Tab-separated table of C-alpha atoms in Angstrom:
chain	number	residue	atom	x	y	z
A	145	MET	CA	8.839	3.703	37.438
A	146	ILE	CA	9.227	3.656	33.338
A	147	VAL	CA	9.418	-0.530	31.276
A	148	LEU	CA	10.699	-0.213	28.616
A	149	ALA	CA	9.417	-3.134	25.669
A	150	LYS	CA	12.074	-5.438	24.392
A	151	ASP	CA	12.728	-4.227	20.540
A	152	THR	CA	11.486	-6.912	19.383
A	153	ASN	CA	12.877	-5.781	14.982
A	154	GLN	CA	15.840	-5.220	16.133
A	155	PRO	CA	18.517	-7.691	14.196
A	156	THR	CA	20.092	-9.877	15.918
A	157	LYS	CA	23.366	-12.386	15.329
A	158	ASP	CA	19.953	-15.542	14.308
A	159	THR	CA	18.239	-13.037	12.466
A	160	GLN	CA	20.931	-11.368	10.807
A	161	LYS	CA	21.895	-14.905	8.867
A	162	GLU	CA	18.230	-15.811	8.689
A	163	ARG	CA	17.620	-12.498	6.672
A	164	PRO	CA	19.121	-13.275	3.414
A	165	LYS	CA	17.369	-16.352	2.821
A	166	LEU	CA	14.123	-15.268	3.931
A	167	VAL	CA	14.476	-12.602	1.402
A	168	GLY	CA	15.720	-15.339	-1.288
A	169	CYS	CA	12.254	-16.682	-0.422
A	170	LEU	CA	10.364	-13.304	-0.344
A	171	VAL	CA	10.958	-13.138	-4.242
A	172	ALA	CA	10.983	-17.204	-5.577
A	173	ALA	CA	7.300	-17.144	-3.766
A	174	LEU	CA	6.537	-14.469	-5.948
A	175	ASP	CA	7.070	-15.410	-9.031
A	176	THR	CA	8.447	-19.420	-9.054
A	177	TYR	CA	6.090	-21.515	-7.279
A	178	PRO	CA	2.731	-22.771	-8.310
A	179	LEU	CA	-0.280	-19.912	-7.232
A	180	ASP	CA	-0.860	-22.449	-3.822
A	181	LYS	CA	1.932	-22.528	-2.903
A	182	ARG	CA	3.035	-18.553	-3.808
A	183	CYS	CA	0.059	-18.237	-1.289
A	184	HIS	CA	1.535	-20.393	1.526
A	185	GLU	CA	4.971	-18.881	1.701
A	186	LEU	CA	4.261	-15.228	1.271
A	187	SER	CA	1.753	-15.922	4.314
A	188	ARG	CA	4.389	-17.749	6.177
A	189	LEU	CA	7.407	-15.441	5.661
A	190	PHE	CA	4.990	-12.253	6.145
A	191	HIS	CA	4.810	-14.108	9.632
A	192	GLU	CA	8.225	-13.987	9.927
A	193	LEU	CA	10.177	-11.462	7.848
A	194	PRO	CA	11.036	-8.417	9.950
A	195	PHE	CA	8.298	-5.469	10.385
A	196	LYS	CA	10.730	-2.837	8.287
A	197	GLU	CA	11.880	-5.578	6.476
A	198	LEU	CA	7.486	-6.009	5.374
A	199	GLN	CA	8.345	-1.898	5.111
A	200	HIS	CA	10.625	-2.238	2.648
A	201	TYR	CA	9.019	-4.854	-0.044
A	202	LEU	CA	5.304	-5.182	-0.073
A	203	PRO	CA	5.528	-2.447	-3.632
A	204	THR	CA	6.907	-4.560	-4.835
A	205	VAL	CA	4.517	-7.552	-2.903
A	206	LEU	CA	1.564	-6.085	-4.176
A	207	GLU	CA	3.101	-4.930	-8.724
A	208	HIS	CA	4.213	-8.979	-8.250
A	209	VAL	CA	0.233	-10.489	-7.373
A	210	PHE	CA	-1.135	-7.244	-8.739
A	211	GLY	CA	1.313	-7.261	-11.960
A	212	PHE	CA	1.486	-2.616	-12.723
A	213	GLY	CA	5.200	-1.110	-12.954
A	214	VAL	CA	6.904	-3.208	-14.931
A	215	ASN	CA	6.109	-6.958	-13.240
A	216	VAL	CA	3.804	-8.748	-15.488
A	217	GLY	CA	1.140	-9.884	-12.285
A	218	TRP	CA	0.285	-13.416	-11.182
A	219	GLY	CA	-3.128	-13.613	-14.014
A	220	LEU	CA	-5.846	-13.037	-11.778
A	221	GLN	CA	-8.247	-11.437	-14.146
A	222	ASN	CA	-7.473	-15.691	-15.872
A	223	ILE	CA	-8.004	-17.517	-12.695
A	224	THR	CA	-11.505	-19.175	-12.393
A	225	HIS	CA	-13.450	-21.727	-10.264
A	226	GLY	CA	-11.929	-24.683	-10.101
A	227	GLN	CA	-9.203	-24.218	-11.868
A	228	PRO	CA	-5.210	-25.699	-9.232
A	229	GLY	CA	-4.697	-22.523	-7.320
A	230	PHE	CA	-7.692	-20.438	-7.202
A	231	ASP	CA	-8.741	-21.707	-3.406
A	232	ALA	CA	-5.440	-20.201	-1.996
A	233	VAL	CA	-5.455	-17.192	-4.112
A	234	ARG	CA	-8.888	-16.849	-2.142
A	235	ARG	CA	-8.219	-16.999	0.797
A	236	PHE	CA	-4.286	-15.186	-0.077
A	237	LEU	CA	-6.359	-12.031	-1.087
A	238	SER	CA	-10.566	-12.366	1.261
A	239	PRO	CA	-9.754	-8.739	3.862
A	240	GLU	CA	-9.205	-11.451	6.632
A	241	GLY	CA	-6.380	-12.781	4.369
A	242	PRO	CA	-2.559	-12.515	4.627
A	243	LEU	CA	-2.029	-10.109	2.602
A	244	LEU	CA	-5.416	-7.885	3.953
A	245	LEU	CA	-3.808	-8.190	7.523
A	246	LEU	CA	0.304	-7.307	5.782
A	247	VAL	CA	-1.522	-4.028	4.705
A	248	TYR	CA	-4.127	-3.319	8.158
A	249	ARG	CA	-0.910	-4.112	10.247
A	250	LEU	CA	1.379	-1.776	8.317
A	251	LEU	CA	-2.079	0.839	8.396
A	252	SER	CA	-1.505	1.166	11.937
A	253	ASP	CA	2.267	2.748	11.469
A	254	ALA	CA	1.830	6.198	11.509
A	255	SER	CA	4.957	6.340	10.420
A	256	VAL	CA	5.168	4.266	6.829
A	257	ASN	CA	3.791	5.560	4.012
A	258	TYR	CA	3.911	4.450	-0.162
A	259	GLU	CA	3.698	6.453	-2.769
A	260	PHE	CA	0.696	4.912	-5.244
A	261	PRO	CA	2.251	6.680	-9.092
A	262	VAL	CA	-0.996	7.697	-10.018
A	263	SER	CA	0.693	6.145	-13.961
A	264	CYS	CA	-1.658	3.243	-12.181
A	265	LEU	CA	-5.048	4.957	-11.615
A	266	PRO	CA	-7.517	3.332	-14.563
A	267	PRO	CA	-6.163	5.561	-17.340
A	268	GLN	CA	-10.643	6.985	-17.547
A	269	ARG	CA	-9.366	7.438	-13.546
A	270	ARG	CA	-6.026	9.554	-14.068
A	271	ALA	CA	-7.673	11.325	-16.735
A	272	VAL	CA	-9.207	13.418	-14.408
A	273	TRP	CA	-7.167	13.373	-11.736
A	274	LEU	CA	-4.911	14.587	-14.149
A	275	ARG	CA	-7.310	16.899	-15.515
A	276	ALA	CA	-8.858	18.699	-11.967
A	277	ILE	CA	-5.095	19.207	-11.104
A	278	ASN	CA	-3.938	20.936	-13.973
A	279	ARG	CA	-1.445	18.648	-14.786
A	280	ASP	CA	-0.781	16.707	-18.061
A	281	ASP	CA	1.804	14.268	-17.376
A	282	PRO	CA	1.479	11.137	-14.747
A	283	ASP	CA	6.257	12.557	-14.715
A	284	ASP	CA	4.674	15.669	-13.935
A	285	VAL	CA	2.811	14.439	-10.419
A	286	ARG	CA	5.981	13.248	-8.864
A	287	THR	CA	7.570	16.557	-9.039
A	288	GLN	CA	8.526	18.001	-5.303
A	289	ILE	CA	4.951	20.347	-5.307
A	290	GLY	CA	3.465	17.921	-7.955
A	291	PHE	CA	2.435	15.621	-5.758
A	292	VAL	CA	-1.746	15.189	-4.681
A	293	CYS	CA	-2.015	15.258	-1.389
A	294	SER	CA	-5.182	15.104	1.487
A	295	ASP	CA	-5.452	18.633	0.001
A	296	HIS	CA	-6.143	17.676	-2.704
A	297	PHE	CA	-9.480	16.707	-1.182
A	298	LEU	CA	-12.799	17.834	0.106
A	299	PRO	CA	-13.742	16.584	3.158
A	300	GLU	CA	-17.289	15.094	1.917
A	301	ASP	CA	-14.553	13.172	-0.647
A	302	TYR	CA	-13.795	10.784	2.284
A	303	GLU	CA	-16.395	8.178	3.532
A	304	THR	CA	-16.515	9.017	6.851
A	305	ASN	CA	-16.456	13.421	6.724
A	306	LEU	CA	-13.136	13.972	7.767
A	307	LYS	CA	-15.075	17.352	10.217
A	308	ILE	CA	-17.449	14.525	11.623
A	309	LEU	CA	-13.466	12.445	12.404
A	310	ARG	CA	-12.157	16.037	13.806
A	311	SER	CA	-15.204	17.239	16.007
A	312	LEU	CA	-15.105	13.453	17.090
A	313	GLY	CA	-11.670	13.681	17.978
A	314	SER	CA	-10.682	10.616	15.890
A	315	ASP	CA	-7.549	10.437	13.904
A	316	THR	CA	-8.296	11.055	10.098
A	317	LYS	CA	-4.309	10.088	9.138
A	318	ASN	CA	-6.425	7.098	7.836
A	319	ALA	CA	-9.325	8.406	6.731
A	320	ARG	CA	-10.061	6.762	2.996
A	321	LEU	CA	-11.600	8.613	-0.523
A	322	LYS	CA	-14.578	7.730	-1.886
A	323	ARG	CA	-14.022	5.111	-4.567
A	324	ASP	CA	-15.534	8.425	-6.835
A	325	ALA	CA	-13.513	10.811	-5.195
A	326	VAL	CA	-11.583	13.422	-7.262
A	327	PRO	CA	-9.255	15.626	-6.463
A	328	THR	CA	-11.240	19.471	-6.662
A	329	GLN	CA	-8.710	22.190	-4.348
A	330	ASN	CA	-5.691	23.428	-6.465
A	331	LEU	CA	-3.073	24.334	-4.483
A	332	SER	CA	-1.020	26.981	-4.961
A	333	LEU	CA	2.502	26.148	-6.534
A	334	GLY	CA	4.049	28.577	-3.963
A	335	ALA	CA	2.562	27.506	-0.792
A	336	PRO	CA	4.434	25.737	1.956
A	337	PRO	CA	4.969	22.197	2.438
A	338	ARG	CA	2.884	20.544	5.068
A	339	LYS	CA	3.739	18.194	8.236
A	340	ARG	CA	4.281	14.084	6.444
A	341	GLY	CA	1.011	12.637	8.372
A	342	GLU	CA	-1.411	16.200	8.892
A	343	ILE	CA	-4.207	15.668	7.486
């Protein structure tokens, strides 16, 4: 006998009514409130919003908190110990804090993928990466065949060597690059596209 669990992400009439309210609260929590209330509200919303909504809004949350793209951010570099909101921000961004717990939760779903624009890398790292893949312009990387992907890196460029993970039968889809990793493998522009999630 097969028992199917109820999908808790399916919208009900009640959640459909509350969704615009929750999304409005998310927008307000990102910019309107003082830092301590932002952290508290976002923590609450991370528990109340459906998984699909969290998937959709994570890039927006990161842009607002850290200040890349068109957003200025929360000014984290200017917050010092003793300032109002310091402790709340520290808890919110800690490894066991609400933001990273959300990221870990989303990472557990192999179907969730995000594009990270090369233009958001620090300028020196971006220049090294672009030079390594023979590109001049960050926008050039966004073309159909110009994505930087796992094929641009050696197995040794990852925190845990991919060859070792594969030999142990371990999953490699969430393998993390070392901080100083630079793409060194150039792919032929005519290479066939890979299936999503393959490393």
